PDB file of C-alpha atoms in Angstrom:
ATOM      1  CA  MET A 725     -24.934 -15.979 -19.392  1.00 50.00           C
ATOM      2  CA  ASP A 726     -23.983 -12.220 -19.107  1.00 63.00           C
ATOM      3  CA  SER A 727     -22.756 -10.802 -22.069  1.00 57.00           C
ATOM      4  CA  ARG A 728     -18.917 -10.526 -20.123  1.00 62.00           C
ATOM      5  CA  THR A 729     -18.440 -14.010 -19.587  1.00 59.00           C
ATOM      6  CA  THR A 730     -17.282 -16.596 -21.503  1.00 55.00           C
ATOM      7  CA  GLN A 731     -18.579 -20.250 -21.856  1.00 47.00           C
ATOM      8  CA  THR A 732     -15.594 -22.542 -20.977  1.00 52.00           C
ATOM      9  CA  ASP A 733     -15.230 -26.302 -21.037  1.00 54.00           C
ATOM     10  CA  THR A 734     -15.709 -26.723 -17.370  1.00 62.00           C
ATOM     11  CA  SER A 735     -19.758 -25.891 -16.623  1.00 69.00           C
ATOM     12  CA  ASP A 736     -19.516 -25.147 -12.854  1.00 83.00           C
ATOM     13  CA  ARG A 737     -16.470 -22.127 -13.924  1.00 88.00           C
ATOM     14  CA  THR A 738     -17.598 -18.448 -14.414  1.00 93.00           C
ATOM     15  CA  ALA A 739     -15.007 -16.955 -16.961  1.00 94.00           C
ATOM     16  CA  PHE A 740     -14.129 -13.558 -18.070  1.00 95.00           C
ATOM     17  CA  ASP A 741     -12.509 -12.090 -21.269  1.00 95.00           C
ATOM     18  CA  PHE A 742     -10.215  -9.205 -19.873  1.00 96.00           C
ATOM     19  CA  THR A 743      -9.761  -7.710 -22.464  1.00 95.00           C
ATOM     20  CA  THR A 744     -13.681  -6.880 -22.898  1.00 96.00           C
ATOM     21  CA  LEU A 745     -14.370  -5.363 -19.748  1.00 96.00           C
ATOM     22  CA  SER A 746     -14.397  -1.826 -18.614  1.00 94.00           C
ATOM     23  CA  ALA A 747     -11.366  -0.373 -16.344  1.00 90.00           C
ATOM     24  CA  ARG A 748     -13.985  -0.572 -13.592  1.00 92.00           C
ATOM     25  CA  GLU A 749     -15.582  -4.103 -14.208  1.00 96.00           C
ATOM     26  CA  ARG A 750     -11.752  -5.475 -13.993  1.00 95.00           C
ATOM     27  CA  TYR A 751     -11.044  -3.243 -11.038  1.00 92.00           C
ATOM     28  CA  LYS A 752     -13.729  -4.908  -9.155  1.00 95.00           C
ATOM     29  CA  LEU A 753     -12.741  -8.644 -10.191  1.00 96.00           C
ATOM     30  CA  MET A 754      -9.365  -7.932  -9.393  1.00 95.00           C
ATOM     31  CA  ILE A 755      -9.722  -6.276  -5.712  1.00 93.00           C
ATOM     32  CA  GLY A 756     -12.081  -9.116  -4.931  1.00 95.00           C
ATOM     33  CA  THR A 757     -10.182 -11.536  -6.054  1.00 96.00           C
ATOM     34  CA  ILE A 758      -6.425 -10.860  -5.173  1.00 95.00           C
ATOM     35  CA  ILE A 759      -6.851 -10.685  -1.372  1.00 94.00           C
ATOM     36  CA  PRO A 760      -5.870 -10.146   1.823  1.00 95.00           C
ATOM     37  CA  ARG A 761      -3.138  -6.875  -0.019  1.00 96.00           C
ATOM     38  CA  PRO A 762      -1.616  -5.238   2.820  1.00 97.00           C
ATOM     39  CA  ILE A 763      -2.468  -1.155   3.459  1.00 97.00           C
ATOM     40  CA  ALA A 764       0.451   1.087   2.656  1.00 97.00           C
ATOM     41  CA  LEU A 765      -0.351   4.158   4.784  1.00 98.00           C
ATOM     42  CA  VAL A 766       2.464   6.585   3.010  1.00 98.00           C
ATOM     43  CA  THR A 767       3.593   9.750   4.246  1.00 98.00           C
ATOM     44  CA  THR A 768       5.153  12.217   1.929  1.00 97.00           C
ATOM     45  CA  VAL A 769       6.625  15.661   2.094  1.00 96.00           C
ATOM     46  CA  ASP A 770       5.716  18.618  -1.004  1.00 93.00           C
ATOM     47  CA  GLU A 771       8.238  20.943  -1.922  1.00 92.00           C
ATOM     48  CA  HIS A 772       7.383  23.915   0.601  1.00 92.00           C
ATOM     49  CA  GLY A 773       7.234  20.957   3.944  1.00 93.00           C
ATOM     50  CA  GLY A 774       3.813  20.407   3.622  1.00 93.00           C
ATOM     51  CA  PHE A 775       2.526  16.926   4.653  1.00 95.00           C
ATOM     52  CA  ASN A 776       0.572  14.055   3.310  1.00 95.00           C
ATOM     53  CA  ALA A 777      -0.843  10.582   4.191  1.00 97.00           C
ATOM     54  CA  ALA A 778      -2.387   8.246   2.055  1.00 96.00           C
ATOM     55  CA  PRO A 779      -3.173   4.767   2.394  1.00 97.00           C
ATOM     56  CA  PHE A 780      -2.534   2.479  -0.933  1.00 96.00           C
ATOM     57  CA  SER A 781      -3.373  -1.486  -0.920  1.00 96.00           C
ATOM     58  CA  PHE A 782      -1.540  -1.492  -4.371  1.00 95.00           C
ATOM     59  CA  PHE A 783       1.254  -2.469  -2.176  1.00 97.00           C
ATOM     60  CA  ASN A 784       3.542  -5.141  -1.641  1.00 97.00           C
ATOM     61  CA  CYS A 785       7.419  -5.891  -1.408  1.00 97.00           C
ATOM     62  CA  LEU A 786       9.296  -7.135  -4.691  1.00 96.00           C
ATOM     63  CA  SER A 787      12.985  -7.524  -3.493  1.00 97.00           C
ATOM     64  CA  ALA A 788      15.762  -8.158  -0.637  1.00 97.00           C
ATOM     65  CA  ASP A 789      18.284  -7.344  -2.313  1.00 97.00           C
ATOM     66  CA  PRO A 790      18.173  -4.031  -3.296  1.00 97.00           C
ATOM     67  CA  PRO A 791      15.531  -3.982  -0.514  1.00 98.00           C
ATOM     68  CA  ILE A 792      12.496  -2.772  -3.016  1.00 98.00           C
ATOM     69  CA  LEU A 793       9.199  -2.455  -2.199  1.00 98.00           C
ATOM     70  CA  ALA A 794       6.304  -0.740  -4.668  1.00 98.00           C
ATOM     71  CA  ILE A 795       3.088   0.742  -4.340  1.00 97.00           C
ATOM     72  CA  GLY A 796       0.153   1.731  -7.500  1.00 96.00           C
ATOM     73  CA  VAL A 797      -0.849   5.129  -7.394  1.00 94.00           C
ATOM     74  CA  GLU A 798      -3.472   6.191  -9.307  1.00 90.00           C
ATOM     75  CA  ASN A 799      -3.903   9.328 -11.146  1.00 84.00           C
ATOM     76  CA  ASN A 800      -6.922  12.272 -10.681  1.00 78.00           C
ATOM     77  CA  ALA A 801      -9.666  12.029 -13.214  1.00 79.00           C
ATOM     78  CA  ASP A 802      -7.829  14.618 -15.126  1.00 79.00           C
ATOM     79  CA  MET A 803      -4.959  12.773 -15.529  1.00 77.00           C
ATOM     80  CA  SER A 804      -3.603  15.375 -13.018  1.00 79.00           C
ATOM     81  CA  PHE A 805      -0.906  13.691  -9.825  1.00 83.00           C
ATOM     82  CA  LYS A 806      -2.174  13.110  -6.575  1.00 86.00           C
ATOM     83  CA  ASP A 807      -0.101  14.313  -3.543  1.00 91.00           C
ATOM     84  CA  THR A 808       1.404  11.174  -3.318  1.00 94.00           C
ATOM     85  CA  GLY A 809       2.431  10.612  -6.623  1.00 94.00           C
ATOM     86  CA  HIS A 810       3.639  14.804  -6.762  1.00 93.00           C
ATOM     87  CA  ASN A 811       5.341  14.893  -4.014  1.00 95.00           C
ATOM     88  CA  ILE A 812       7.481  11.503  -4.789  1.00 96.00           C
ATOM     89  CA  ARG A 813       7.545  13.205  -7.718  1.00 94.00           C
ATOM     90  CA  MET A 814       9.097  16.336  -6.825  1.00 96.00           C
ATOM     91  CA  THR A 815      11.047  14.970  -3.526  1.00 97.00           C
ATOM     92  CA  GLU A 816      12.258  11.414  -4.764  1.00 97.00           C
ATOM     93  CA  VAL A 817      11.025  10.228  -0.637  1.00 98.00           C
ATOM     94  CA  PHE A 818       8.354   8.561   0.978  1.00 98.00           C
ATOM     95  CA  THR A 819       7.713   6.601   3.866  1.00 98.00           C
ATOM     96  CA  VAL A 820       6.054   2.996   3.943  1.00 98.00           C
ATOM     97  CA  ASN A 821       4.229   3.171   7.386  1.00 98.00           C
ATOM     98  CA  ILE A 822       2.352  -0.341   8.193  1.00 98.00           C
ATOM     99  CA  VAL A 823      -1.280  -0.390   9.404  1.00 98.00           C
ATOM    100  CA  SER A 824      -2.130  -2.063  12.584  1.00 98.00           C
ATOM    101  CA  HIS A 825      -5.324  -2.763  13.697  1.00 98.00           C
ATOM    102  CA  ALA A 826      -4.807   0.559  16.241  1.00 98.00           C
ATOM    103  CA  ILE A 827      -4.545   2.692  13.959  1.00 98.00           C
ATOM    104  CA  ALA A 828      -7.138   1.773  11.296  1.00 97.00           C
ATOM    105  CA  GLU A 829     -10.004   3.883  11.536  1.00 97.00           C
ATOM    106  CA  ALA A 830      -7.215   6.784  11.132  1.00 97.00           C
ATOM    107  CA  MET A 831      -5.663   5.464   8.028  1.00 97.00           C
ATOM    108  CA  HIS A 832      -9.478   5.521   6.799  1.00 96.00           C
ATOM    109  CA  ILE A 833      -9.425   9.009   8.129  1.00 96.00           C
ATOM    110  CA  CYS A 834      -6.359   9.770   5.711  1.00 96.00           C
ATOM    111  CA  GLY A 835      -7.626   8.417   2.743  1.00 93.00           C
ATOM    112  CA  THR A 836     -10.251  11.237   2.908  1.00 91.00           C
ATOM    113  CA  LYS A 837     -10.240  13.504  -0.539  1.00 88.00           C
ATOM    114  CA  TYR A 838      -8.856  16.525   1.383  1.00 88.00           C
ATOM    115  CA  PRO A 839      -7.999  19.610  -0.853  1.00 86.00           C
ATOM    116  CA  ARG A 840      -4.266  19.433  -1.677  1.00 82.00           C
ATOM    117  CA  GLY A 841      -2.461  21.320   1.596  1.00 81.00           C
ATOM    118  CA  VAL A 842      -4.728  19.778   3.915  1.00 86.00           C
ATOM    119  CA  ASP A 843      -2.027  17.496   6.832  1.00 91.00           C
ATOM    120  CA  GLU A 844      -3.982  14.400   6.902  1.00 93.00           C
ATOM    121  CA  LEU A 845      -2.183  13.201   9.437  1.00 95.00           C
ATOM    122  CA  LYS A 846      -3.519  15.862  11.764  1.00 94.00           C
ATOM    123  CA  GLU A 847      -6.959  15.116  10.408  1.00 95.00           C
ATOM    124  CA  ALA A 848      -6.558  11.865  11.810  1.00 97.00           C
ATOM    125  CA  GLY A 849      -4.849  12.293  15.193  1.00 97.00           C
ATOM    126  CA  LEU A 850      -1.640  10.618  13.851  1.00 97.00           C
ATOM    127  CA  THR A 851       1.998  11.753  15.331  1.00 98.00           C
ATOM    128  CA  ALA A 852       4.305  13.138  12.449  1.00 97.00           C
ATOM    129  CA  MET A 853       7.914  12.135  13.335  1.00 98.00           C
ATOM    130  CA  PRO A 854      11.148  13.636  11.739  1.00 97.00           C
ATOM    131  CA  GLY A 855      12.813  10.691   8.872  1.00 97.00           C
ATOM    132  CA  THR A 856      15.993   9.730  10.279  1.00 98.00           C
ATOM    133  CA  LYS A 857      17.636   9.632   6.488  1.00 98.00           C
ATOM    134  CA  ILE A 858      14.742  11.646   4.389  1.00 98.00           C
ATOM    135  CA  ALA A 859      12.338  14.250   4.926  1.00 97.00           C
ATOM    136  CA  ALA A 860       9.338  12.733   4.371  1.00 97.00           C
ATOM    137  CA  PRO A 861       8.061  12.294   8.482  1.00 97.00           C
ATOM    138  CA  TRP A 862       7.379   8.187   9.971  1.00 98.00           C
ATOM    139  CA  ILE A 863       4.252   8.071  12.243  1.00 98.00           C
ATOM    140  CA  LYS A 864       4.531   7.280  15.501  1.00 98.00           C
ATOM    141  CA  GLU A 865       1.795   4.598  15.983  1.00 98.00           C
ATOM    142  CA  ALA A 866       2.251   2.618  13.135  1.00 98.00           C
ATOM    143  CA  PRO A 867       3.763  -0.330  14.469  1.00 98.00           C
ATOM    144  CA  ALA A 868       6.588  -0.320  11.356  1.00 98.00           C
ATOM    145  CA  ALA A 869       7.660   2.207   9.287  1.00 98.00           C
ATOM    146  CA  PHE A 870      10.180   2.227   6.279  1.00 98.00           C
ATOM    147  CA  GLU A 871      11.814   5.049   5.264  1.00 98.00           C
ATOM    148  CA  CYS A 872      12.110   5.234   0.996  1.00 98.00           C
ATOM    149  CA  ARG A 873      14.356   6.655  -1.350  1.00 98.00           C
ATOM    150  CA  ARG A 874      12.185   6.164  -5.062  1.00 98.00           C
ATOM    151  CA  HIS A 875      13.922   3.812  -7.248  1.00 98.00           C
ATOM    152  CA  ILE A 876      12.308   3.277 -10.461  1.00 97.00           C
ATOM    153  CA  THR A 877       8.649   4.910 -11.374  1.00 96.00           C
ATOM    154  CA  LEU A 878       6.995   2.908 -14.270  1.00 95.00           C
ATOM    155  CA  GLU A 879       4.005   4.690 -16.059  1.00 91.00           C
ATOM    156  CA  LEU A 880       0.827   2.394 -16.672  1.00 88.00           C
ATOM    157  CA  GLY A 881      -0.830   4.520 -19.495  1.00 82.00           C
ATOM    158  CA  LYS A 882      -2.107   7.564 -18.077  1.00 82.00           C
ATOM    159  CA  SER A 883      -3.944   6.720 -15.180  1.00 85.00           C
ATOM    160  CA  ARG A 884      -1.556   4.986 -12.585  1.00 89.00           C
ATOM    161  CA  GLN A 885       2.268   4.934 -11.944  1.00 94.00           C
ATOM    162  CA  ILE A 886       3.807   1.880 -10.317  1.00 96.00           C
ATOM    163  CA  ILE A 887       6.453   3.760  -7.565  1.00 97.00           C
ATOM    164  CA  MET A 888       9.348   1.091  -6.505  1.00 98.00           C
ATOM    165  CA  GLY A 889      10.798   2.682  -3.510  1.00 98.00           C
ATOM    166  CA  GLU A 890      14.356   1.554  -1.877  1.00 98.00           C
ATOM    167  CA  ILE A 891      14.518   1.559   2.056  1.00 98.00           C
ATOM    168  CA  ILE A 892      16.710   2.906   3.434  1.00 98.00           C
ATOM    169  CA  PHE A 893      15.770   2.739   7.467  1.00 98.00           C
ATOM    170  CA  ALA A 894      13.000   0.966   9.178  1.00 98.00           C
ATOM    171  CA  HIS A 895      11.303   1.927  12.789  1.00 98.00           C
ATOM    172  CA  TYR A 896       9.807  -0.970  14.690  1.00 98.00           C
ATOM    173  CA  GLN A 897       7.978  -0.698  17.554  1.00 97.00           C
ATOM    174  CA  GLU A 898       9.279  -1.646  20.684  1.00 97.00           C
ATOM    175  CA  GLY A 899       8.990  -5.639  21.206  1.00 96.00           C
ATOM    176  CA  ALA A 900       8.063  -5.815  17.483  1.00 97.00           C
ATOM    177  CA  VAL A 901      11.355  -7.427  16.303  1.00 96.00           C
ATOM    178  CA  ASP A 902      13.863 -10.201  18.287  1.00 96.00           C
ATOM    179  CA  SER A 903      17.644 -10.552  18.694  1.00 95.00           C
ATOM    180  CA  ALA A 904      16.961 -12.894  15.373  1.00 96.00           C
ATOM    181  CA  LEU A 905      15.197 -10.634  13.706  1.00 96.00           C
ATOM    182  CA  HIS A 906      11.848 -12.301  13.585  1.00 97.00           C
ATOM    183  CA  VAL A 907       9.213  -9.949  13.324  1.00 97.00           C
ATOM    184  CA  ASP A 908       6.260 -10.377  15.993  1.00 97.00           C
ATOM    185  CA  PRO A 909       3.081 -10.455  13.897  1.00 97.00           C
ATOM    186  CA  ASN A 910       1.150  -9.791  17.067  1.00 96.00           C
ATOM    187  CA  VAL A 911       3.121  -6.380  18.015  1.00 97.00           C
ATOM    188  CA  ILE A 912       2.427  -5.359  13.917  1.00 98.00           C
ATOM    189  CA  ASP A 913      -1.334  -6.877  13.798  1.00 98.00           C
ATOM    190  CA  ALA A 914      -1.086  -5.489  10.459  1.00 98.00           C
ATOM    191  CA  ILE A 915      -4.871  -5.348   8.851  1.00 97.00           C
ATOM    192  CA  ALA A 916      -4.932  -5.885   4.595  1.00 97.00           C
ATOM    193  CA  ARG A 917      -7.915  -4.999   2.399  1.00 96.00           C
ATOM    194  CA  LEU A 918     -10.309  -7.309   0.129  1.00 96.00           C
ATOM    195  CA  GLY A 919     -13.035  -6.472  -1.814  1.00 92.00           C
ATOM    196  CA  GLY A 920     -15.086  -3.048  -1.710  1.00 89.00           C
ATOM    197  CA  ASP A 921     -15.344  -1.432   1.697  1.00 91.00           C
ATOM    198  CA  THR A 922     -13.820  -4.906   3.588  1.00 93.00           C
ATOM    199  CA  CYS A 923     -11.034  -4.917   5.581  1.00 95.00           C
ATOM    200  CA  SER A 924      -9.322  -8.175   7.655  1.00 96.00           C
ATOM    201  CA  THR A 925      -6.967  -8.605  10.445  1.00 96.00           C
ATOM    202  CA  ILE A 926      -3.745 -11.294  10.652  1.00 94.00           C
ATOM    203  CA  ARG A 927      -5.020 -12.904  13.919  1.00 94.00           C
ATOM    204  CA  ASP A 928      -6.050 -16.331  12.758  1.00 93.00           C
ATOM    205  CA  ARG A 929      -3.119 -17.823  11.340  1.00 89.00           C
ATOM    206  CA  PHE A 930      -1.886 -21.747  10.731  1.00 92.00           C
ATOM    207  CA  GLU A 931       1.518 -22.844  10.051  1.00 92.00           C
ATOM    208  CA  MET A 932       2.847 -24.667   6.966  1.00 92.00           C
ATOM    209  CA  LEU A 933       6.603 -25.987   7.559  1.00 92.00           C
ATOM    210  CA  THR A 934       8.244 -25.816   4.062  1.00 91.00           C
ATOM    211  CA  PRO A 935       8.999 -29.341   2.087  1.00 93.00           C
ATOM    212  CA  LYS A 936      11.974 -30.983   1.945  1.00 90.00           C
ATOM    213  CA  LEU A 937      12.865 -33.938  -0.011  1.00 88.00           C
ATOM    214  CA  VAL A 938      14.499 -36.711   2.075  1.00 79.00           C
TER     215      VAL A 938
END
């Protein structure tokens, strides 16, 4: 038995004591298990007006009233802020662009570790559109984009920040939302992260009606 595992009463299970694992070991187990994870392609602007774009799969919505979403932003190895964390700290705003299958490769390019000051949107061939209510741009090719104002930042030790943003404006591709505000998943065509380098689509779906007491 691996020294990292813990024997349990159920012989057909493998268990891990997370308090004994390294950060990398915990990371591998978590990202391989908590799936699929939506991808936020986050666009920000620095204090000099330069644009930045970076993908994050530690991302989800948390509340509708107020409309809050959250992204997990890891710091650099020396604990300095990455561009996204730095820019949000300086400007208090960011935009979350949903990643469709059509822009998956462009999103991947934005994840390259370019030197500070490089415009990832240009490198990826994506179009930066002026924010309606904030300085951070949104991406024209994205099926949906949420302009956000920083709500609160939680510092998780030295290595990571959880940045919560209040959605103050949204952009949708034509045909994505009907008059009843139902969003068409075929138009959004979002992708998600699994473990390692593996991604998935949302093209295989099934319905499960909410159960009701008779």
